[in-house]
Coordinates of C-alpha atoms in Angstrom, one line a residue:
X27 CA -32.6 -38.7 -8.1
X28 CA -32.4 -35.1 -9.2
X29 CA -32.5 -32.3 -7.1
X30 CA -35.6 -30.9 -9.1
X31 CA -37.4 -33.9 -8.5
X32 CA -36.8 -34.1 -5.1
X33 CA -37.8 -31.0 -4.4
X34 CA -41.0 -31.5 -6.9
X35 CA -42.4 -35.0 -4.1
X36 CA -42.3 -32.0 -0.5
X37 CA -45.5 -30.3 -0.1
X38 CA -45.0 -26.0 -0.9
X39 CA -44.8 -25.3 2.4
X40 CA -41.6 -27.0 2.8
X41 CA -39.9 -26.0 -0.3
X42 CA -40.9 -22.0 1.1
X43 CA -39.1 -23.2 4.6
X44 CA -36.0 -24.6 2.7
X45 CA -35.6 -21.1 0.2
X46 CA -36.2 -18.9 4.0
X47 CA -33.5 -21.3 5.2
X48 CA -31.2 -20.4 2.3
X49 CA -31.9 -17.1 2.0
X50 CA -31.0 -17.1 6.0
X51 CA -27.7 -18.5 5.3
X52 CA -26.7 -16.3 2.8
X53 CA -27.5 -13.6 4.3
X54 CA -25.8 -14.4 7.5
X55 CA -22.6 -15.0 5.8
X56 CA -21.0 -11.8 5.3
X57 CA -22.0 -10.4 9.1
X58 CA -20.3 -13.6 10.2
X59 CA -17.0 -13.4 8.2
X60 CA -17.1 -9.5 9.2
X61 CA -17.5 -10.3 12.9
X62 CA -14.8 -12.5 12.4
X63 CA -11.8 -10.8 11.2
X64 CA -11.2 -8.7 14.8
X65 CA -10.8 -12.2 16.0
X66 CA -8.7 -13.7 13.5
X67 CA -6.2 -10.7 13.7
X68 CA -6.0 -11.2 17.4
X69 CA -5.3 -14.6 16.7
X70 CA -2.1 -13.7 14.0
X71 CA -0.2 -11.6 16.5
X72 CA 2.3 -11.2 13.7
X73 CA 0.0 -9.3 11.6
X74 CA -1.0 -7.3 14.7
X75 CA 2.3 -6.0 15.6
X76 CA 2.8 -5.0 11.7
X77 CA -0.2 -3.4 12.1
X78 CA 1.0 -1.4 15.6
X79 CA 4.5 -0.7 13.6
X80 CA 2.3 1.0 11.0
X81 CA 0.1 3.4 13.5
X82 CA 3.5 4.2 15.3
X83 CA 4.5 5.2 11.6
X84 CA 1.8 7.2 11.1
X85 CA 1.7 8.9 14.3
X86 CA 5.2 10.1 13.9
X87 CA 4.5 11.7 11.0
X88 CA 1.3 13.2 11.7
X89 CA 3.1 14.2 15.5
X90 CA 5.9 13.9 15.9
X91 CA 6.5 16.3 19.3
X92 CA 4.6 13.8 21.0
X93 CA 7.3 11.7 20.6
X94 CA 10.5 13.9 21.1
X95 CA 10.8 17.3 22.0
X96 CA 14.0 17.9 20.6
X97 CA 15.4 20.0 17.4
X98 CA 16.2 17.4 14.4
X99 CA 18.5 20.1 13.4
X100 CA 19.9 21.2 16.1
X101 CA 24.0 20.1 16.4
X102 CA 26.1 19.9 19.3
X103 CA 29.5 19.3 18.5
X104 CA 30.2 18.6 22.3
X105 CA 27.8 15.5 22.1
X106 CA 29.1 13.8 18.7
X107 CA 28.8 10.6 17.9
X108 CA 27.6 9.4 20.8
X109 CA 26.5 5.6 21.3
X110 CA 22.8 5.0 21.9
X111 CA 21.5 5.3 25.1
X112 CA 19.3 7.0 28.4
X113 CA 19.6 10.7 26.5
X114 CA 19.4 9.4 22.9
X115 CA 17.7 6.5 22.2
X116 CA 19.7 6.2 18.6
X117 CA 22.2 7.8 19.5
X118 CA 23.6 11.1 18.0
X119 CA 25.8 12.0 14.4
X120 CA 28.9 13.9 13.2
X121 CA 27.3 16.9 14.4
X122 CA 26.4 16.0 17.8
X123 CA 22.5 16.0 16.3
X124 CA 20.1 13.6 18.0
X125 CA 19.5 10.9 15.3
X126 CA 16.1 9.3 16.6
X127 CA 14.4 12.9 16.4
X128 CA 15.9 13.1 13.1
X129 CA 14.3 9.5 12.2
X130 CA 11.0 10.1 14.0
X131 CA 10.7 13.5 12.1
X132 CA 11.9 12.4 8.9
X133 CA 9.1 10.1 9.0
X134 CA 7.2 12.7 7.3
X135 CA 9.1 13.3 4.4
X136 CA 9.5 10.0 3.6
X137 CA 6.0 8.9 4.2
X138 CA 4.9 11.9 2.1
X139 CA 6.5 11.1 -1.0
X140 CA 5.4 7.6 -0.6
X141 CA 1.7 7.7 -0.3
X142 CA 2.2 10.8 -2.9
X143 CA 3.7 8.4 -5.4
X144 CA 1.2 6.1 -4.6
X145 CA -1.5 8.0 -5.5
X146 CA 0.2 9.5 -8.2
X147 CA 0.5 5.7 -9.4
X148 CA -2.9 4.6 -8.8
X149 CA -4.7 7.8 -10.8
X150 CA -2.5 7.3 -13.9
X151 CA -2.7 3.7 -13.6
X152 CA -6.0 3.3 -13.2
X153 CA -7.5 5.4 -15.8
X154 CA -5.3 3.8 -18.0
X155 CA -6.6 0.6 -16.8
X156 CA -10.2 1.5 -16.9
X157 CA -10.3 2.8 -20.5
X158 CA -7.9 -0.2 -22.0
X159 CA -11.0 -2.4 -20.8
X160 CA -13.7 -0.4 -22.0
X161 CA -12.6 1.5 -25.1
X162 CA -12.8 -0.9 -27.8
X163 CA -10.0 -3.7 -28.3
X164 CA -8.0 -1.7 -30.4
X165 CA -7.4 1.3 -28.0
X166 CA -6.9 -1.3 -25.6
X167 CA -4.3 -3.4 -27.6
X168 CA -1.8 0.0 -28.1
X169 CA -2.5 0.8 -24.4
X170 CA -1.5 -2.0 -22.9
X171 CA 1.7 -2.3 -25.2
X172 CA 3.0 1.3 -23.8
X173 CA 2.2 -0.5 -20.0
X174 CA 4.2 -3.2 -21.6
X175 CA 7.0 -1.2 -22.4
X176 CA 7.0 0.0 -18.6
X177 CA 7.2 -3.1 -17.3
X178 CA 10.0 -4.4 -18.9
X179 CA 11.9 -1.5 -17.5
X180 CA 13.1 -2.3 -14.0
X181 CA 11.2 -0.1 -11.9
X182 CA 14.4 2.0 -9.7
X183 CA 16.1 2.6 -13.6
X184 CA 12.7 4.0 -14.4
X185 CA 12.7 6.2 -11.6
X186 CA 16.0 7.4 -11.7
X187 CA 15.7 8.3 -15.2
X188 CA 12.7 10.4 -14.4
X189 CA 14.0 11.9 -11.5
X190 CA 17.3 13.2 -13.7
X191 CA 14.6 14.7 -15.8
X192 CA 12.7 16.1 -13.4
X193 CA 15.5 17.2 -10.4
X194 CA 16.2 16.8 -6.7
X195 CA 13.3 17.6 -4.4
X196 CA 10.0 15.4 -2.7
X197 CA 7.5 15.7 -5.4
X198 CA 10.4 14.8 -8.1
X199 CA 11.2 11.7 -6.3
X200 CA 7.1 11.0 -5.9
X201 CA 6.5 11.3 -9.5
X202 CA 9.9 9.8 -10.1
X203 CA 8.9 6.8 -7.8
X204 CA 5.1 6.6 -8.7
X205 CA 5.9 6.0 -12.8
X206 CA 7.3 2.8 -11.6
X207 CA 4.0 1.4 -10.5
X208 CA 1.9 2.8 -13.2
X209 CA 2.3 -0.5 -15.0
X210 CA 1.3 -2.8 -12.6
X211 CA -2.0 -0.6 -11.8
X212 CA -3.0 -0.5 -15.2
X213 CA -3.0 -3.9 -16.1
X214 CA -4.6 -5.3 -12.8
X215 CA -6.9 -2.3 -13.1
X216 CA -8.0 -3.6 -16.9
X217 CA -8.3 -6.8 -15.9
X218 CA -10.7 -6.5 -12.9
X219 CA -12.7 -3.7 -15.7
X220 CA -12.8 -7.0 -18.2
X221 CA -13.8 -8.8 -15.5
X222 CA -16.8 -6.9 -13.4
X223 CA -18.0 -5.8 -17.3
X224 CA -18.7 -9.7 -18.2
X225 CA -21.3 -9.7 -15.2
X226 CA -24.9 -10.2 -16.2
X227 CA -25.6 -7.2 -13.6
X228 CA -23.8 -5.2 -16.4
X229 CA -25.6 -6.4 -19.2
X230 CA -28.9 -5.9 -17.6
X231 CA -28.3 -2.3 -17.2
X232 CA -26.7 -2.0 -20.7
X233 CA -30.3 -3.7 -21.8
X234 CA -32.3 -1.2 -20.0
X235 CA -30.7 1.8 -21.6
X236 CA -28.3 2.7 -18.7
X237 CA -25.5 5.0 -20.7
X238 CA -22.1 3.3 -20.9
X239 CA -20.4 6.2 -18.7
X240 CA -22.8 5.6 -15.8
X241 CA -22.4 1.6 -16.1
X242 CA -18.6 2.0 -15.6
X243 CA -18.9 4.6 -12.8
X244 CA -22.3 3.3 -10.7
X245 CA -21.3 -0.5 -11.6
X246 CA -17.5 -1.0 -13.0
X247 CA -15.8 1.1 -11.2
X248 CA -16.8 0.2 -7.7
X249 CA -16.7 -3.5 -8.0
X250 CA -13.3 -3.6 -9.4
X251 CA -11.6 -1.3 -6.6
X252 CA -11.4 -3.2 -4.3
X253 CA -8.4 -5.4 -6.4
X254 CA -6.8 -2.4 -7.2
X255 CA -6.8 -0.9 -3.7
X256 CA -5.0 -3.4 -2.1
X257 CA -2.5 -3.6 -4.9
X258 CA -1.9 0.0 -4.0
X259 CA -1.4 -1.2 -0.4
X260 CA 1.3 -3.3 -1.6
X261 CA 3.1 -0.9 -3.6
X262 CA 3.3 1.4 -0.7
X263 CA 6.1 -0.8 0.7
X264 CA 7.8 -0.6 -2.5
X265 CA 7.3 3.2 -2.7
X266 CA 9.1 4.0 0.7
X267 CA 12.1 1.6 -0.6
X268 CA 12.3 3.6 -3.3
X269 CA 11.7 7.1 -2.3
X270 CA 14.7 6.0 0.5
X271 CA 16.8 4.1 -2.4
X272 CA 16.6 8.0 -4.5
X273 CA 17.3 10.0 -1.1
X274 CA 20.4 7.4 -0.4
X275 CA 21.4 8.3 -4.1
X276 CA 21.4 12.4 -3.2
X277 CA 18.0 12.8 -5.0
X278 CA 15.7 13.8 -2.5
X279 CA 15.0 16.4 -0.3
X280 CA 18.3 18.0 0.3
X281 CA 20.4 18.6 3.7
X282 CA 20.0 19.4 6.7
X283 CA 16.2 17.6 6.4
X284 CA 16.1 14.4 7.9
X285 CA 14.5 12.2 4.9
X286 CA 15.2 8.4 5.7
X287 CA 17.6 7.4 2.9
X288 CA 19.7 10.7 2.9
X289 CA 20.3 8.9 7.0
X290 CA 21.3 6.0 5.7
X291 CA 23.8 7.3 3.4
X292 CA 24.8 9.8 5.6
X293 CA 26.2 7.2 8.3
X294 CA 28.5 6.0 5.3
X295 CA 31.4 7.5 6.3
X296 CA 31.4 6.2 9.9
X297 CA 30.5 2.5 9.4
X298 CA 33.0 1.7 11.7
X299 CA 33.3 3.8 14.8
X300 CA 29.5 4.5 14.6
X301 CA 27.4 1.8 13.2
X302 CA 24.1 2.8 14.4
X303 CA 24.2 5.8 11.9
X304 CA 23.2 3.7 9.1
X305 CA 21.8 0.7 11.3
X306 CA 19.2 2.2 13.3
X307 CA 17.6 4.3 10.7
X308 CA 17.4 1.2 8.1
X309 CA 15.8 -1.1 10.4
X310 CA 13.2 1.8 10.9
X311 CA 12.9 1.5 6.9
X312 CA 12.8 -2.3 7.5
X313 CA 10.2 -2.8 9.9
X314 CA 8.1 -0.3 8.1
X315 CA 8.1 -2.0 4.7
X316 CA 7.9 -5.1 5.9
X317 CA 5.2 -4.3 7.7
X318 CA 2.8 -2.9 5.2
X319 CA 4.1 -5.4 2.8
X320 CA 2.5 -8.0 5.4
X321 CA -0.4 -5.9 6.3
X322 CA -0.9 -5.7 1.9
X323 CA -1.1 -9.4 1.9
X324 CA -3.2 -10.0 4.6
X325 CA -5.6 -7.6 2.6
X326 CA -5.1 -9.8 -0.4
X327 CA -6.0 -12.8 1.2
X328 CA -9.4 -11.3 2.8
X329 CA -10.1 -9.7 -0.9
X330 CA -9.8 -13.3 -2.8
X331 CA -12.0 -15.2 0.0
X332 CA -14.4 -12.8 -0.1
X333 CA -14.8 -13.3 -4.3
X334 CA -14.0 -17.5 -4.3

């Protein structure tokens, strides 16, 4: 038997109990799956430790004498190449300079020019996005061929061409680094538009006279960030590989500052009598991508079971 028929043989009082019930559960659905992600991330202690890699990250370059009082730049010829140990942790370089306060305070630069790109990125890209979805078909049709045309470039040949035209420096390699991802955040950025603009929310207030630039800020706009926020989560992984891939190729901020990549491709020379040049400082790089690459995905996960 139908469920409308059903319903039709219980007395009103129980059909009022049964829509209480319901509206109960629904409402008690999001508090629960909010009290429960504390407990689910306790639970993935791989996540958690990607998670701890990425406050140490942060708090090196928001601090980092709390972590080593000595110079970066500093040499001591006396003290060259020396292996890692009690008095430096990473050991020391060609110049007798101690390399994990280089690393811990070139965690700034690098980091810097990262979330910079990023950001860079997720503006263009997103107001790109945004009016490709809501400007009419055929604005949207020509600007999503030119986000076409940047994806088929392969994102490092992208930025190195725009770092040539630009020069060495940080905000070169950000803007160099952040055209890269302008693709990618321009079409998931139209499609979540296409998307939260089909709602019948949206409709309704396009029915009761709500102007079309207040529907895509009060209504659009928020309901499709959240997509586009973690995608910019994710691409922060990729930006710190790059902005390191540019200052490994001699385009970022030039010597003596300690910028991640330049590190790496410093140690070069002296692979073989001292390894931990180029070793220590990559798996920094390493464990730092990884981790917000991991950290992006768990977001993505929490995003799609929240709208399925």
């Amino acid at each position: 038997m139908p469920g409308d028929a059903l319903d039709a043989l219980d007395p009103p009082g129980v059909l009022d109990e049964r829509a209480e019930d319901r509206g109960h559960g629904e409402r008690d659905v999001a508090p629960a799956r909010r009290r429960s992600r504390p407990r689910r991330l306790l639970r993935r202690p791989g996540l958690l430790l990607c998670v701890l890699v990425l406050a140490l990250a942060l708090a090196w370059a928001l601090a980092p004498g709390l972590f080593t009082g000595v110079d970066p730049l500093r040499a001591d010829p006396a003290n060259r190449l020396l292996p890692p140990g009690a008095g430096h942790p990473f050991g020391t370089d060609h110049l007798g300079r101690d390399l994990y306060a280089r690393v811990v305070h070139g965690t700034a630069l690098s980091l810097s020019a990262a979330l910079l790109a990023v950001g860079l990125s997720l503006l263009v890209g997103g107001v790109l996005g945004a009016v490709a979805g809501t400007a009419g078909r055929a604005v949207g049709t020509v600007l999503m061929r030119l986000v076409d045309v940047l994806l088929a470039v392969p994102g490092l040949l992208l930025s190195l061409a725009v770092v040539s035209a630009l020069g060495f420096g940080t905000l070169q390699v950000a803007v160099a680094v952040g055209a890269g991802s302008v693709g990618g955040i321009a079409r998931v950025t139209r499609a979540e538009v296409l998307r939260v603009a089909a709602g019948d929310y949206v409709d309704a207030a396009r029915l009761a006279g709500v102007p079309g630039p207040l529907i895509l800020l009060r209504h659009v706009v928020p309901n499709a960030a959240p997509p586009v926020l973690v995608l910019a989560v994710l691409e922060c992984g990729t930006a710190v590989l790059g902005v390191a891939a540019l200052g490994f190729l001699g385009f970022g901020t030039p010597p003596p500052a300690p910028e991640w990549g330049a590190l790496i491709s410093g140690g070069r020379d002296y692979l073989t009598a001292a390894w931990w040049l180029t070793t220590l400082p990559g798996l920094v790089l390493v464990a730092l991508v990884t981790s917000l690459q991991r950290v992006g995905r768990a977001l993505e996960r929490e995003e799609r079971e929240q709208t399925s």
